[in-house]
Coordinates of C-alpha atoms and ligand atoms in Angstrom, one line a residue:
M26 CA 118.6 132.3 113.8
G27 CA 118.2 132.7 110.0
R28 CA 115.4 130.2 110.0
V29 CA 113.6 131.8 112.9
K30 CA 113.7 135.2 111.2
D31 CA 112.6 133.7 107.9
S32 CA 109.7 131.9 109.5
V33 CA 108.6 135.1 111.3
S34 CA 108.5 137.0 108.0
S35 CA 106.8 134.1 106.2
Y36 CA 104.2 134.0 109.0
I37 CA 103.6 137.7 108.7
R38 CA 103.3 137.3 104.9
Y39 CA 100.8 134.5 105.5
R40 CA 98.7 136.5 107.9
F41 CA 98.4 139.4 105.4
S42 CA 97.4 136.9 102.6
V43 CA 94.7 135.1 104.6
Q44 CA 91.4 135.1 102.7
S45 CA 87.9 135.2 104.1
K46 CA 85.1 132.7 103.6
F47 CA 83.6 135.0 101.0
S48 CA 86.4 134.1 98.6
L49 CA 85.3 130.5 98.6
H50 CA 83.0 130.2 95.7
S51 CA 83.1 126.4 95.3
P52 CA 80.6 124.6 97.5
F53 CA 83.1 121.8 98.0
I54 CA 85.8 124.1 99.3
Y55 CA 83.3 126.0 101.4
K56 CA 82.3 122.7 103.0
F57 CA 86.0 121.9 103.6
W58 CA 86.3 125.2 105.4
A59 CA 83.1 124.7 107.5
D60 CA 83.6 121.0 108.3
V61 CA 87.4 121.0 108.8
L62 CA 88.6 124.5 109.7
K63 CA 85.6 125.8 111.5
D64 CA 84.4 122.7 113.4
D65 CA 85.5 123.2 117.0
T66 CA 83.6 120.2 118.4
R67 CA 85.7 118.4 121.1
Y68 CA 85.4 114.9 119.7
P69 CA 86.0 112.2 122.3
A70 CA 88.7 110.7 120.1
Y71 CA 90.9 113.7 120.9
S72 CA 91.1 112.6 124.6
T73 CA 92.2 109.0 123.6
V74 CA 95.2 110.4 121.6
K75 CA 95.9 113.0 124.2
Q76 CA 96.3 110.3 126.8
L77 CA 98.8 108.3 124.7
R78 CA 100.7 111.5 124.0
K79 CA 100.8 112.2 127.7
E80 CA 102.3 108.7 128.4
L81 CA 104.9 109.2 125.6
L82 CA 105.9 112.6 127.0
R83 CA 106.8 110.8 130.2
D84 CA 108.5 107.8 128.5
D85 CA 112.2 107.6 129.6
R86 CA 113.1 104.7 127.4
I87 CA 116.2 105.3 125.3
I88 CA 116.3 104.2 121.7
H89 CA 118.7 104.4 118.8
Q90 CA 117.2 106.8 116.4
V91 CA 118.2 106.6 112.7
D92 CA 118.0 110.2 111.5
F93 CA 116.3 110.9 108.2
G94 CA 115.6 114.5 109.2
A95 CA 115.8 117.8 107.4
G96 CA 119.0 119.2 106.2
Q97 CA 120.0 115.7 105.1
T98 CA 119.7 113.8 101.9
G99 CA 116.8 111.5 102.7
R100 CA 119.3 108.7 103.2
P101 CA 119.7 107.5 106.8
Q102 CA 122.5 109.1 108.8
D103 CA 124.3 107.4 111.7
G104 CA 121.7 108.5 114.2
K105 CA 121.9 109.0 117.9
T106 CA 120.4 107.8 121.2
V107 CA 117.3 109.7 122.3
K108 CA 114.6 109.4 124.9
V109 CA 111.1 108.5 123.6
K110 CA 109.8 111.5 125.4
G111 CA 112.1 113.7 123.3
I112 CA 110.7 112.3 120.1
A113 CA 107.1 112.8 121.4
R114 CA 108.0 116.4 122.2
N115 CA 109.9 117.2 119.0
S116 CA 108.4 115.1 116.2
A117 CA 104.7 114.4 116.7
V118 CA 102.1 116.6 115.2
S119 CA 100.7 119.2 117.6
A120 CA 97.3 118.6 119.1
A121 CA 95.9 121.3 116.8
K122 CA 97.3 119.6 113.7
G123 CA 96.1 116.2 115.0
R124 CA 92.5 117.6 115.4
F125 CA 92.8 119.0 111.9
L126 CA 93.8 115.6 110.5
Y127 CA 90.9 113.9 112.4
K128 CA 88.4 116.3 110.8
L129 CA 90.0 116.1 107.4
V130 CA 89.6 112.3 107.5
K131 CA 86.1 112.6 108.7
F132 CA 85.4 115.0 105.8
N133 CA 87.0 112.8 103.2
Q134 CA 85.9 109.4 104.4
P135 CA 88.9 107.6 102.9
S136 CA 89.2 103.9 102.5
G137 CA 92.9 104.0 102.0
I138 CA 95.3 106.4 103.8
L139 CA 99.0 106.6 103.1
E140 CA 101.3 108.4 105.5
L141 CA 105.0 109.2 105.0
G142 CA 106.5 109.6 108.4
T143 CA 105.0 107.6 111.3
S144 CA 107.3 108.5 114.1
L145 CA 105.6 107.3 117.3
G146 CA 102.2 107.1 115.6
I147 CA 100.3 110.1 116.9
S148 CA 99.1 111.4 113.6
A149 CA 98.2 107.9 112.4
L150 CA 96.1 107.5 115.6
Y151 CA 94.2 110.7 115.0
M152 CA 93.4 109.4 111.4
S153 CA 92.5 105.9 112.6
E154 CA 90.1 107.4 115.2
A155 CA 88.3 109.2 112.4
A156 CA 88.2 106.3 110.0
P157 CA 88.4 103.0 112.0
R158 CA 87.7 100.9 109.0
A159 CA 90.2 102.6 106.6
N160 CA 93.4 100.8 105.7
I161 CA 96.2 103.0 106.9
Q162 CA 99.7 102.3 105.6
T163 CA 102.4 104.4 107.3
I164 CA 106.1 104.4 106.5
E165 CA 108.9 105.0 109.0
G166 CA 112.6 104.7 108.4
C167 CA 113.8 104.4 112.0
P168 CA 113.3 100.7 113.1
E169 CA 113.2 101.4 116.8
T170 CA 110.8 104.3 116.4
A171 CA 108.6 102.1 114.1
A172 CA 108.6 99.4 116.8
I173 CA 107.2 101.8 119.4
A174 CA 104.6 103.0 117.0
R175 CA 103.5 99.4 116.4
S176 CA 103.2 98.8 120.1
N177 CA 101.2 102.0 120.5
F178 CA 98.8 100.9 117.8
E179 CA 98.5 97.5 119.5
K180 CA 97.8 99.1 122.9
A181 CA 95.2 101.3 121.3
G182 CA 93.5 98.2 119.8
K183 CA 94.1 99.5 116.2
Q184 CA 94.2 96.8 113.7
N185 CA 93.8 99.0 110.6
I186 CA 97.3 100.6 110.7
S187 CA 100.3 98.9 109.2
V188 CA 103.8 100.3 109.8
I189 CA 106.2 99.7 107.0
T190 CA 109.8 100.1 108.2
G191 CA 112.3 101.5 105.7
S192 CA 113.2 104.6 103.8
F193 CA 110.6 106.3 101.7
D194 CA 112.9 105.9 98.7
E195 CA 112.9 102.1 99.2
K196 CA 109.3 101.5 100.4
L197 CA 107.0 104.1 98.8
Q198 CA 106.7 102.1 95.5
D199 CA 106.0 98.9 97.4
V200 CA 103.3 100.6 99.5
L201 CA 101.7 102.1 96.3
R202 CA 101.6 98.6 94.9
L203 CA 99.7 97.5 98.0
M204 CA 97.5 100.6 97.9
P205 CA 97.3 101.7 94.3
K206 CA 94.7 104.4 94.8
P207 CA 95.0 106.1 98.2
D208 CA 92.2 108.5 99.1
L209 CA 94.3 110.5 101.5
V210 CA 98.1 111.0 101.6
F211 CA 99.8 112.7 104.5
I212 CA 103.4 113.7 103.8
D213 CA 105.3 114.4 107.1
G214 CA 108.8 113.2 106.7
N215 CA 111.9 114.5 105.0
H216 CA 111.8 118.3 105.0
R217 CA 113.9 119.0 102.0
K218 CA 112.7 120.3 98.7
E219 CA 114.0 117.7 96.2
P220 CA 112.8 114.5 98.1
T221 CA 109.5 116.1 99.0
V222 CA 108.7 116.9 95.4
K223 CA 109.9 113.5 94.4
Y224 CA 107.7 111.7 96.8
F225 CA 104.7 113.8 95.7
E226 CA 105.5 113.0 92.0
E227 CA 105.8 109.3 92.8
C228 CA 102.3 109.4 94.4
L229 CA 100.8 111.4 91.6
P230 CA 100.0 108.7 89.1
H231 CA 98.1 106.9 91.9
L232 CA 95.9 109.7 93.0
H233 CA 92.3 110.0 91.9
A234 CA 90.0 113.0 91.6
G235 CA 88.8 112.5 95.2
T236 CA 92.3 112.1 96.8
I237 CA 93.4 114.7 99.3
V238 CA 97.1 115.3 99.9
A239 CA 98.1 117.0 103.2
M240 CA 101.7 118.2 103.5
D241 CA 103.2 119.2 106.8
D242 CA 105.4 122.2 107.6
I243 CA 105.1 123.9 104.2
H244 CA 106.7 127.1 105.6
W245 CA 109.2 125.3 107.8
S246 CA 112.2 126.4 105.6
K247 CA 112.9 128.1 102.3
E248 CA 113.2 124.6 100.8
M249 CA 109.8 123.5 102.0
E250 CA 108.3 126.7 100.7
E251 CA 109.8 126.0 97.3
A252 CA 108.6 122.4 97.4
W253 CA 105.1 123.6 98.1
K254 CA 105.2 126.1 95.3
T255 CA 106.5 123.5 92.9
I256 CA 103.9 121.0 93.9
I257 CA 100.9 123.3 93.7
A258 CA 101.9 124.5 90.3
H259 CA 101.5 121.0 88.9
P260 CA 98.7 120.9 86.3
K261 CA 97.0 118.0 88.0
V262 CA 96.6 120.0 91.2
K263 CA 93.2 121.8 91.1
V264 CA 93.0 123.6 94.5
S265 CA 95.7 124.2 97.1
V266 CA 95.0 125.6 100.6
D267 CA 97.9 127.1 102.5
L268 CA 97.2 126.9 106.2
F269 CA 100.8 128.0 107.1
Y270 CA 101.5 125.0 109.4
L271 CA 100.5 122.6 106.7
G272 CA 99.0 122.6 103.2
V273 CA 96.2 120.7 101.6
I274 CA 95.8 119.8 97.9
F275 CA 92.6 118.8 96.0
F276 CA 92.4 117.2 92.6
R277 CA 88.6 117.2 91.9
E278 CA 87.9 117.8 88.3
E279 CA 85.0 120.2 88.8
L280 CA 87.2 122.7 90.7
S281 CA 88.8 125.6 88.9
K282 CA 92.6 126.0 89.5
E283 CA 93.0 128.2 92.5
D284 CA 95.4 128.6 95.4
F285 CA 93.9 129.7 98.7
V286 CA 95.4 131.0 101.9
L287 CA 93.1 130.3 104.8
R288 CA 93.3 130.7 108.6
F289 CA 94.3 127.5 110.4
Ligands
SAM28 C1 107.9 114.6 111.8 S1 108.1 112.9 112.1 C2 106.5 112.3 111.8 C3 105.5 112.6 112.9 C4 104.3 111.8 112.8 N1 103.6 112.0 111.5 C5 103.4 112.2 113.9 O1 102.8 113.2 113.9 O2 103.3 111.5 114.9 C6 109.0 112.4 110.6 C7 109.3 111.0 110.7 O3 109.7 110.6 109.3 C8 110.8 109.8 109.4 N2 111.5 110.0 108.1 C9 112.0 111.2 107.6 N3 112.5 111.0 106.4 C10 112.4 109.7 106.1 C11 112.7 108.9 105.0 N4 113.4 109.5 103.9 N5 112.4 107.6 105.0 C12 111.8 107.1 106.0 N6 111.4 107.8 107.1 C13 111.7 109.1 107.2 C14 111.6 110.2 110.6 O4 112.4 109.1 111.0 C15 110.5 110.7 111.5 O5 110.2 109.7 112.5

């Protein structure tokens, strides 16, 4: 109940802080707003991912899920048995966030994408549809979930996505060695403050001026709000955009340090 009340009040705070397009003086940020937030084209790729989501939402297979979720330490817990359809319902990005990621990738044209938190692969598929030639490395701690994501990518004919099975703590450095300069990073895993800030800081030396970091669920809990505030205060961060459901960070040198709140 506490979290629901907190999230209602943080949503109200967000809505009162939303800025208009007239506050966007940088041509780059204006283009981000127009190309990513305002583009409501129904791209054909959306239907491809929608079809897979539909299948997963009917999938009665039962798997053993190793739980790395929020409220925990980032270390795997004992886990539980769950239906694939339950994971599809509770963990995958919403269609609206998926469309956002698709447009963000189209906007950024990344060659290398790093994702923390694959789950069944829905968000990675949106990104792959937008950049079929990009190298996508996505990390998932739960082996059975990772196996289903792999088979989803295979079924969808995606050869540009590699799923790395293991905890972010163990695998992030390995993946950053494979992809030393990612152009886009999507953080969608552990929802606690300390590990979220730590993963961001581990990525930081590898990010270049054109990298975009997207962080899911920045208002999901007090801890995630604190993580977001800590991250955007970092001197290397130039512009942050709070979209309530997720946040986006830019590092381009020509931008002046500014924190925006925009309508998702
Ligand atoms: C919210 S889901 C990701 C959803 C996915 N991005 C999508 O939209 O389809 C988060 C995933 O991250 C994994 N995860 C969370 N913390 C982790 C950690 N510390 N190490 C490895 N995996 C982790 C969970 O097992 C879960 O599958």
